[in-house]
Amino acid sequence: MDEDFRQYLCDYISTMMRSAGTHIQTDRAGQGLTGAQLAARMKDVSQYLKTKRYDFSSPVKMTETFAAMRQEFNSRAVEASRREYEQFVQKQDCDHENMSSCLRVNPLEMQQRLEGKYQELLEHCRGELRGEDPQKQMALEGLEQGLASKMTQFLSDYRQRYEMAETEEKNSRAVKDAREEYEEFVQEQDRDHQTLIPCLWVRSAEMQGRLEGKRQELLEHCRRELQGKDRQKQAALEELGQTLNERMEQFLRDYNQLLNKKLMDAVGEGAMIVSRLILPLFMGRSLRLLWGSTKLLGDR
């Protein structure tokens, strides 16, 4: 090695060493390549060569081998993104399965969640894919179609679930309002007929007519308020009708007992009044008779 060449070589190596810290490495597509990414790719190549049969007998064979490696890696990256999206959708499904949790997230918000995850996975997969742009684009288009199909199907089912939950919630509120109004009516009847005269004035049959009329009025009003399919309405009405009927029967039993008690009290009070009026008269008459008899005996 002559002196000039040695000097040129030293200068080249020195220049390379000084620029090593600032030099930006890129892959074949011109994208930035970090040391960690380069190490991961070298590991993938090494693992592939250990587990697969390969042929480096010619440059063409070598190119085909590395093309197959890229295709397999890209397929794994796409499949990993699909599985992650599937798990995300399943979690949303489980977390919003019952009525209360479903109503907390409307369909528009759920769509935004799924679209956000959709974009996140596409962007991540785009950075993971290898090879030329046409190869990456083809893999991404396949992934987009799979994720979009899954999202569309889930959102369709979720909208139906949300609408059903919303209908059930409105129907439950209508039924609850009817129950509360009937309870207030029953309590009002109870307060107004605690004393003797009002209780004796309204007999059991009339009270039953009042309660039955209010029951039918609330059932008819609730029938107009209920939403959804006929079977949902019918189920809610049957439940409400049974509840109101049980409350009516309970009140009528208590009212009959109260009425009987008031009647007994009235009879007892009447007897006492009669005894207070008649007993003095009877006692006075008896004393007069006794006095007359005593006087007659004395005269004799």
GROMACS .gro file of C-alpha atoms in nm:
model
  300
    1MET     CA    1   0.000   0.000   0.000
    2ASP     CA    2   0.164   0.324  -0.112
    3GLU     CA    3   0.166   0.634   0.100
    4ASP     CA    4  -0.096   0.824  -0.101
    5PHE     CA    5  -0.354   0.545  -0.083
    6ARG     CA    6  -0.296   0.501   0.290
    7GLN     CA    7  -0.360   0.869   0.343
    8TYR     CA    8  -0.677   0.864   0.135
    9LEU     CA    9  -0.806   0.561   0.329
   10CYS     CA   10  -0.738   0.724   0.665
   11ASP     CA   11  -0.915   1.039   0.557
   12TYR     CA   12  -1.218   0.838   0.439
   13ILE     CA   13  -1.243   0.638   0.762
   14SER     CA   14  -1.204   0.950   0.973
   15THR     CA   15  -1.476   1.127   0.777
   16MET     CA   16  -1.712   0.829   0.814
   17MET     CA   17  -1.651   0.809   1.188
   18ARG     CA   18  -1.715   1.179   1.239
   19SER     CA   19  -2.044   1.166   1.047
   20ALA     CA   20  -2.172   0.841   1.201
   21GLY     CA   21  -2.365   1.020   1.474
   22THR     CA   22  -2.551   1.249   1.235
   23HIS     CA   23  -2.604   1.019   0.938
   24ILE     CA   24  -2.969   0.914   0.888
   25GLN     CA   25  -3.014   0.555   0.774
   26THR     CA   26  -3.308   0.475   0.546
   27ASP     CA   27  -3.451   0.160   0.399
   28ARG     CA   28  -3.511   0.087   0.032
   29ALA     CA   29  -3.834   0.286   0.039
   30GLY     CA   30  -3.653   0.592   0.175
   31GLN     CA   31  -3.815   0.572   0.519
   32GLY     CA   32  -3.615   0.635   0.834
   33LEU     CA   33  -3.460   0.327   0.991
   34THR     CA   34  -3.352   0.324   1.353
   35GLY     CA   35  -3.102   0.089   1.508
   36ALA     CA   36  -3.379  -0.098   1.689
   37GLN     CA   37  -3.574  -0.142   1.366
   38LEU     CA   38  -3.264  -0.261   1.184
   39ALA     CA   39  -3.189  -0.512   1.460
   40ALA     CA   40  -3.549  -0.640   1.448
   41ARG     CA   41  -3.529  -0.688   1.072
   42MET     CA   42  -3.199  -0.868   1.097
   43LYS     CA   43  -3.352  -1.096   1.362
   44ASP     CA   44  -3.648  -1.169   1.136
   45VAL     CA   45  -3.417  -1.256   0.848
   46SER     CA   46  -3.208  -1.481   1.069
   47GLN     CA   47  -3.516  -1.658   1.206
   48TYR     CA   48  -3.658  -1.704   0.859
   49LEU     CA   49  -3.337  -1.853   0.729
   50LYS     CA   50  -3.326  -2.096   1.021
   51THR     CA   51  -3.682  -2.223   0.980
   52LYS     CA   52  -3.746  -2.204   0.604
   53ARG     CA   53  -3.594  -2.372   0.307
   54TYR     CA   54  -3.427  -2.113   0.092
   55ASP     CA   55  -3.225  -2.102  -0.226
   56PHE     CA   56  -2.949  -1.846  -0.278
   57SER     CA   57  -2.809  -2.021  -0.580
   58SER     CA   58  -2.857  -1.708  -0.791
   59PRO     CA   59  -2.942  -1.341  -0.751
   60VAL     CA   60  -3.291  -1.417  -0.883
   61LYS     CA   61  -3.349  -1.690  -0.625
   62MET     CA   62  -3.221  -1.463  -0.351
   63THR     CA   63  -3.461  -1.190  -0.463
   64GLU     CA   64  -3.752  -1.434  -0.464
   65THR     CA   65  -3.659  -1.560  -0.118
   66PHE     CA   66  -3.653  -1.213   0.033
   67ALA     CA   67  -3.976  -1.125  -0.148
   68ALA     CA   68  -4.141  -1.429   0.014
   69MET     CA   69  -4.003  -1.317   0.351
   70ARG     CA   70  -4.153  -0.972   0.310
   71GLN     CA   71  -4.487  -1.118   0.204
   72GLU     CA   72  -4.498  -1.350   0.504
   73PHE     CA   73  -4.402  -1.070   0.742
   74ASN     CA   74  -4.663  -0.839   0.594
   75SER     CA   75  -4.927  -1.110   0.626
   76ARG     CA   76  -4.841  -1.152   0.994
   77ALA     CA   77  -4.858  -0.776   1.051
   78VAL     CA   78  -5.199  -0.755   0.881
   79GLU     CA   79  -5.330  -1.054   1.077
   80ALA     CA   80  -5.206  -0.906   1.406
   81SER     CA   81  -5.393  -0.583   1.330
   82ARG     CA   82  -5.708  -0.777   1.247
   83ARG     CA   83  -5.690  -0.974   1.572
   84GLU     CA   84  -5.634  -0.659   1.776
   85TYR     CA   85  -5.934  -0.491   1.614
   86GLU     CA   86  -6.144  -0.801   1.673
   87GLN     CA   87  -6.050  -0.799   2.042
   88PHE     CA   88  -6.129  -0.427   2.065
   89VAL     CA   89  -6.473  -0.477   1.910
   90GLN     CA   90  -6.545  -0.773   2.140
   91LYS     CA   91  -6.455  -0.562   2.442
   92GLN     CA   92  -6.693  -0.288   2.332
   93ASP     CA   93  -6.959  -0.554   2.285
   94CYS     CA   94  -6.911  -0.701   2.634
   95ASP     CA   95  -6.880  -0.363   2.807
   96HIS     CA   96  -7.210  -0.238   2.660
   97GLU     CA   97  -7.418  -0.553   2.664
   98ASN     CA   98  -7.682  -0.458   2.922
   99MET     CA   99  -7.933  -0.175   2.891
  100SER     CA  100  -7.779   0.077   3.132
  101SER     CA  101  -7.425   0.054   2.992
  102CYS     CA  102  -7.552   0.061   2.633
  103LEU     CA  103  -7.750   0.381   2.691
  104ARG     CA  104  -7.437   0.557   2.821
  105VAL     CA  105  -7.276   0.533   2.475
  106ASN     CA  106  -7.489   0.631   2.177
  107PRO     CA  107  -7.426   0.486   1.827
  108LEU     CA  108  -7.243   0.799   1.705
  109GLU     CA  109  -6.996   0.785   1.994
  110MET     CA  110  -6.944   0.413   1.942
  111GLN     CA  111  -6.876   0.477   1.573
  112GLN     CA  112  -6.614   0.735   1.666
  113ARG     CA  113  -6.444   0.487   1.897
  114LEU     CA  114  -6.428   0.218   1.631
  115GLU     CA  115  -6.312   0.459   1.362
  116GLY     CA  116  -6.038   0.589   1.593
  117LYS     CA  117  -5.909   0.238   1.654
  118TYR     CA  118  -5.944   0.164   1.284
  119GLN     CA  119  -5.721   0.458   1.187
  120GLU     CA  120  -5.473   0.380   1.465
  121LEU     CA  121  -5.423   0.021   1.345
  122LEU     CA  122  -5.396   0.121   0.981
  123GLU     CA  123  -5.127   0.376   1.062
  124HIS     CA  124  -4.938   0.130   1.280
  125CYS     CA  125  -4.955  -0.142   1.017
  126ARG     CA  126  -4.841   0.099   0.748
  127GLY     CA  127  -4.523   0.157   0.947
  128GLU     CA  128  -4.470  -0.217   0.995
  129LEU     CA  129  -4.513  -0.326   0.634
  130ARG     CA  130  -4.206  -0.391   0.419
  131GLY     CA  131  -4.132  -0.387   0.054
  132GLU     CA  132  -4.221  -0.155  -0.230
  133ASP     CA  133  -4.517   0.082  -0.210
  134PRO     CA  134  -4.745  -0.129  -0.437
  135GLN     CA  135  -4.696  -0.431  -0.209
  136LYS     CA  136  -4.770  -0.225   0.102
  137GLN     CA  137  -5.074  -0.064  -0.056
  138MET     CA  138  -5.220  -0.401  -0.151
  139ALA     CA  139  -5.177  -0.532   0.205
  140LEU     CA  140  -5.325  -0.213   0.351
  141GLU     CA  141  -5.627  -0.228   0.122
  142GLY     CA  142  -5.696  -0.584   0.233
  143LEU     CA  143  -5.668  -0.478   0.597
  144GLU     CA  144  -5.894  -0.176   0.541
  145GLN     CA  145  -6.165  -0.392   0.388
  146GLY     CA  146  -6.152  -0.641   0.674
  147LEU     CA  147  -6.166  -0.378   0.947
  148ALA     CA  148  -6.434  -0.175   0.771
  149SER     CA  149  -6.652  -0.485   0.728
  150LYS     CA  150  -6.619  -0.571   1.095
  151MET     CA  151  -6.696  -0.215   1.201
  152THR     CA  152  -7.003  -0.191   0.976
  153GLN     CA  153  -7.147  -0.518   1.105
  154PHE     CA  154  -7.093  -0.430   1.471
  155LEU     CA  155  -7.235  -0.079   1.435
  156SER     CA  156  -7.547  -0.216   1.268
  157ASP     CA  157  -7.603  -0.459   1.556
  158TYR     CA  158  -7.520  -0.193   1.813
  159ARG     CA  159  -7.772   0.053   1.670
  160GLN     CA  160  -8.044  -0.210   1.703
  161ARG     CA  161  -7.934  -0.286   2.059
  162TYR     CA  162  -7.930   0.083   2.151
  163GLU     CA  163  -8.273   0.148   2.002
  164MET     CA  164  -8.414  -0.152   2.187
  165ALA     CA  165  -8.252  -0.040   2.514
  166GLU     CA  166  -8.383   0.313   2.462
  167THR     CA  167  -8.733   0.179   2.400
  168GLU     CA  168  -8.719  -0.043   2.708
  169GLU     CA  169  -8.596   0.248   2.919
  170LYS     CA  170  -8.883   0.473   2.804
  171ASN     CA  171  -9.135   0.195   2.858
  172SER     CA  172  -8.997   0.126   3.206
  173ARG     CA  173  -9.031   0.492   3.292
  174ALA     CA  174  -9.392   0.500   3.166
  175VAL     CA  175  -9.478   0.191   3.371
  176LYS     CA  176  -9.308   0.337   3.679
  177ASP     CA  177  -9.500   0.664   3.644
  178ALA     CA  178  -9.827   0.471   3.621
  179ARG     CA  179  -9.743   0.270   3.934
  180GLU     CA  180  -9.655   0.582   4.130
  181GLU     CA  181  -9.974   0.761   4.025
  182TYR     CA  182 -10.185   0.461   4.125
  183GLU     CA  183 -10.009   0.439   4.460
  184GLU     CA  184 -10.079   0.807   4.525
  185PHE     CA  185 -10.447   0.752   4.436
  186VAL     CA  186 -10.472   0.454   4.672
  187GLN     CA  187 -10.308   0.644   4.956
  188GLU     CA  188 -10.545   0.934   4.898
  189GLN     CA  189 -10.844   0.699   4.932
  190ASP     CA  190 -10.690   0.558   5.247
  191ARG     CA  191 -10.644   0.903   5.407
  192ASP     CA  192 -10.993   1.021   5.312
  193HIS     CA  193 -11.171   0.722   5.468
  194GLN     CA  194 -11.003   0.672   5.802
  195THR     CA  195 -11.283   0.828   6.007
  196LEU     CA  196 -11.623   0.672   6.075
  197ILE     CA  197 -11.861   0.872   5.856
  198PRO     CA  198 -11.656   0.873   5.528
  199CYS     CA  199 -11.578   0.506   5.573
  200LEU     CA  200 -11.943   0.411   5.630
  201TRP     CA  201 -12.046   0.635   5.340
  202VAL     CA  202 -11.832   0.441   5.083
  203ARG     CA  203 -11.894   0.069   5.093
  204SER     CA  204 -11.652  -0.195   4.959
  205ALA     CA  205 -11.820  -0.233   4.620
  206GLU     CA  206 -11.804   0.140   4.554
  207MET     CA  207 -11.441   0.159   4.661
  208GLN     CA  208 -11.358  -0.129   4.430
  209GLY     CA  209 -11.527   0.054   4.145
  210ARG     CA  210 -11.316   0.363   4.212
  211LEU     CA  211 -10.991   0.169   4.218
  212GLU     CA  212 -11.078  -0.038   3.911
  213GLY     CA  213 -11.169   0.277   3.718
  214LYS     CA  214 -10.835   0.438   3.802
  215ARG     CA  215 -10.657   0.116   3.708
  216GLN     CA  216 -10.819   0.104   3.365
  217GLU     CA  217 -10.748   0.474   3.311
  218LEU     CA  218 -10.376   0.427   3.381
  219LEU     CA  219 -10.352   0.116   3.166
  220GLU     CA  220 -10.507   0.298   2.871
  221HIS     CA  221 -10.278   0.599   2.918
  222CYS     CA  222  -9.973   0.375   2.943
  223ARG     CA  223 -10.077   0.184   2.629
  224ARG     CA  224 -10.056   0.511   2.435
  225GLU     CA  225  -9.718   0.598   2.587
  226LEU     CA  226  -9.545   0.265   2.521
  227GLN     CA  227  -9.313   0.228   2.223
  228GLY     CA  228  -9.156  -0.055   2.028
  229LYS     CA  229  -9.300  -0.374   1.892
  230ASP     CA  230  -9.639  -0.507   1.994
  231ARG     CA  231  -9.492  -0.791   2.199
  232GLN     CA  232  -9.283  -0.543   2.400
  233LYS     CA  233  -9.589  -0.327   2.465
  234GLN     CA  234  -9.803  -0.624   2.559
  235ALA     CA  235  -9.543  -0.758   2.801
  236ALA     CA  236  -9.513  -0.419   2.973
  237LEU     CA  237  -9.892  -0.378   2.995
  238GLU     CA  238  -9.942  -0.725   3.139
  239GLU     CA  239  -9.681  -0.659   3.406
  240LEU     CA  240  -9.837  -0.323   3.492
  241GLY     CA  241 -10.190  -0.463   3.499
  242GLN     CA  242 -10.085  -0.742   3.735
  243THR     CA  243  -9.904  -0.501   3.967
  244LEU     CA  244 -10.199  -0.260   3.987
  245ASN     CA  245 -10.442  -0.544   4.042
  246GLU     CA  246 -10.235  -0.682   4.330
  247ARG     CA  247 -10.222  -0.337   4.490
  248MET     CA  248 -10.598  -0.295   4.451
  249GLU     CA  249 -10.674  -0.634   4.607
  250GLN     CA  250 -10.444  -0.560   4.899
  251PHE     CA  251 -10.608  -0.224   4.965
  252LEU     CA  252 -10.959  -0.368   4.940
  253ARG     CA  253 -10.874  -0.636   5.197
  254ASP     CA  254 -10.747  -0.369   5.434
  255TYR     CA  255 -11.046  -0.148   5.358
  256ASN     CA  256 -11.294  -0.427   5.436
  257GLN     CA  257 -11.125  -0.485   5.768
  258LEU     CA  258 -11.136  -0.113   5.843
  259LEU     CA  259 -11.503  -0.096   5.743
  260ASN     CA  260 -11.596  -0.389   5.965
  261LYS     CA  261 -11.407  -0.234   6.253
  262LYS     CA  262 -11.584   0.098   6.204
  263LEU     CA  263 -11.922  -0.083   6.197
  264MET     CA  264 -11.842  -0.267   6.518
  265ASP     CA  265 -11.727   0.056   6.678
  266ALA     CA  266 -12.046   0.225   6.563
  267VAL     CA  267 -12.263  -0.054   6.709
  268GLY     CA  268 -12.073  -0.039   7.036
  269GLU     CA  269 -12.104   0.336   7.060
  270GLY     CA  270 -12.474   0.314   6.976
  271ALA     CA  271 -12.534   0.060   7.249
  272MET     CA  272 -12.359   0.278   7.500
  273ILE     CA  273 -12.565   0.580   7.398
  274VAL     CA  274 -12.888   0.381   7.427
  275SER     CA  275 -12.791   0.245   7.765
  276ARG     CA  276 -12.706   0.593   7.890
  277LEU     CA  277 -13.047   0.723   7.780
  278ILE     CA  278 -13.269   0.432   7.883
  279LEU     CA  279 -13.102   0.316   8.204
  280PRO     CA  280 -13.178   0.636   8.397
  281LEU     CA  281 -13.540   0.621   8.287
  282PHE     CA  282 -13.567   0.256   8.381
  283MET     CA  283 -13.401   0.311   8.716
  284GLY     CA  284 -13.628   0.608   8.794
  285ARG     CA  285 -13.941   0.412   8.715
  286SER     CA  286 -13.823   0.118   8.923
  287LEU     CA  287 -13.753   0.340   9.223
  288ARG     CA  288 -14.096   0.499   9.199
  289LEU     CA  289 -14.260   0.160   9.194
  290LEU     CA  290 -14.056   0.046   9.492
  291TRP     CA  291 -14.147   0.360   9.686
  292GLY     CA  292 -14.512   0.315   9.609
  293SER     CA  293 -14.507  -0.043   9.728
  294THR     CA  294 -14.334   0.051  10.053
  295LYS     CA  295 -14.583   0.328  10.123
  296LEU     CA  296 -14.875   0.095  10.059
  297LEU     CA  297 -14.744  -0.161  10.306
  298GLY     CA  298 -14.693   0.110  10.566
  299ASP     CA  299 -15.051   0.228  10.537
  300ARG     CA  300 -15.174  -0.117  10.598
   0.00000   0.00000   0.00000
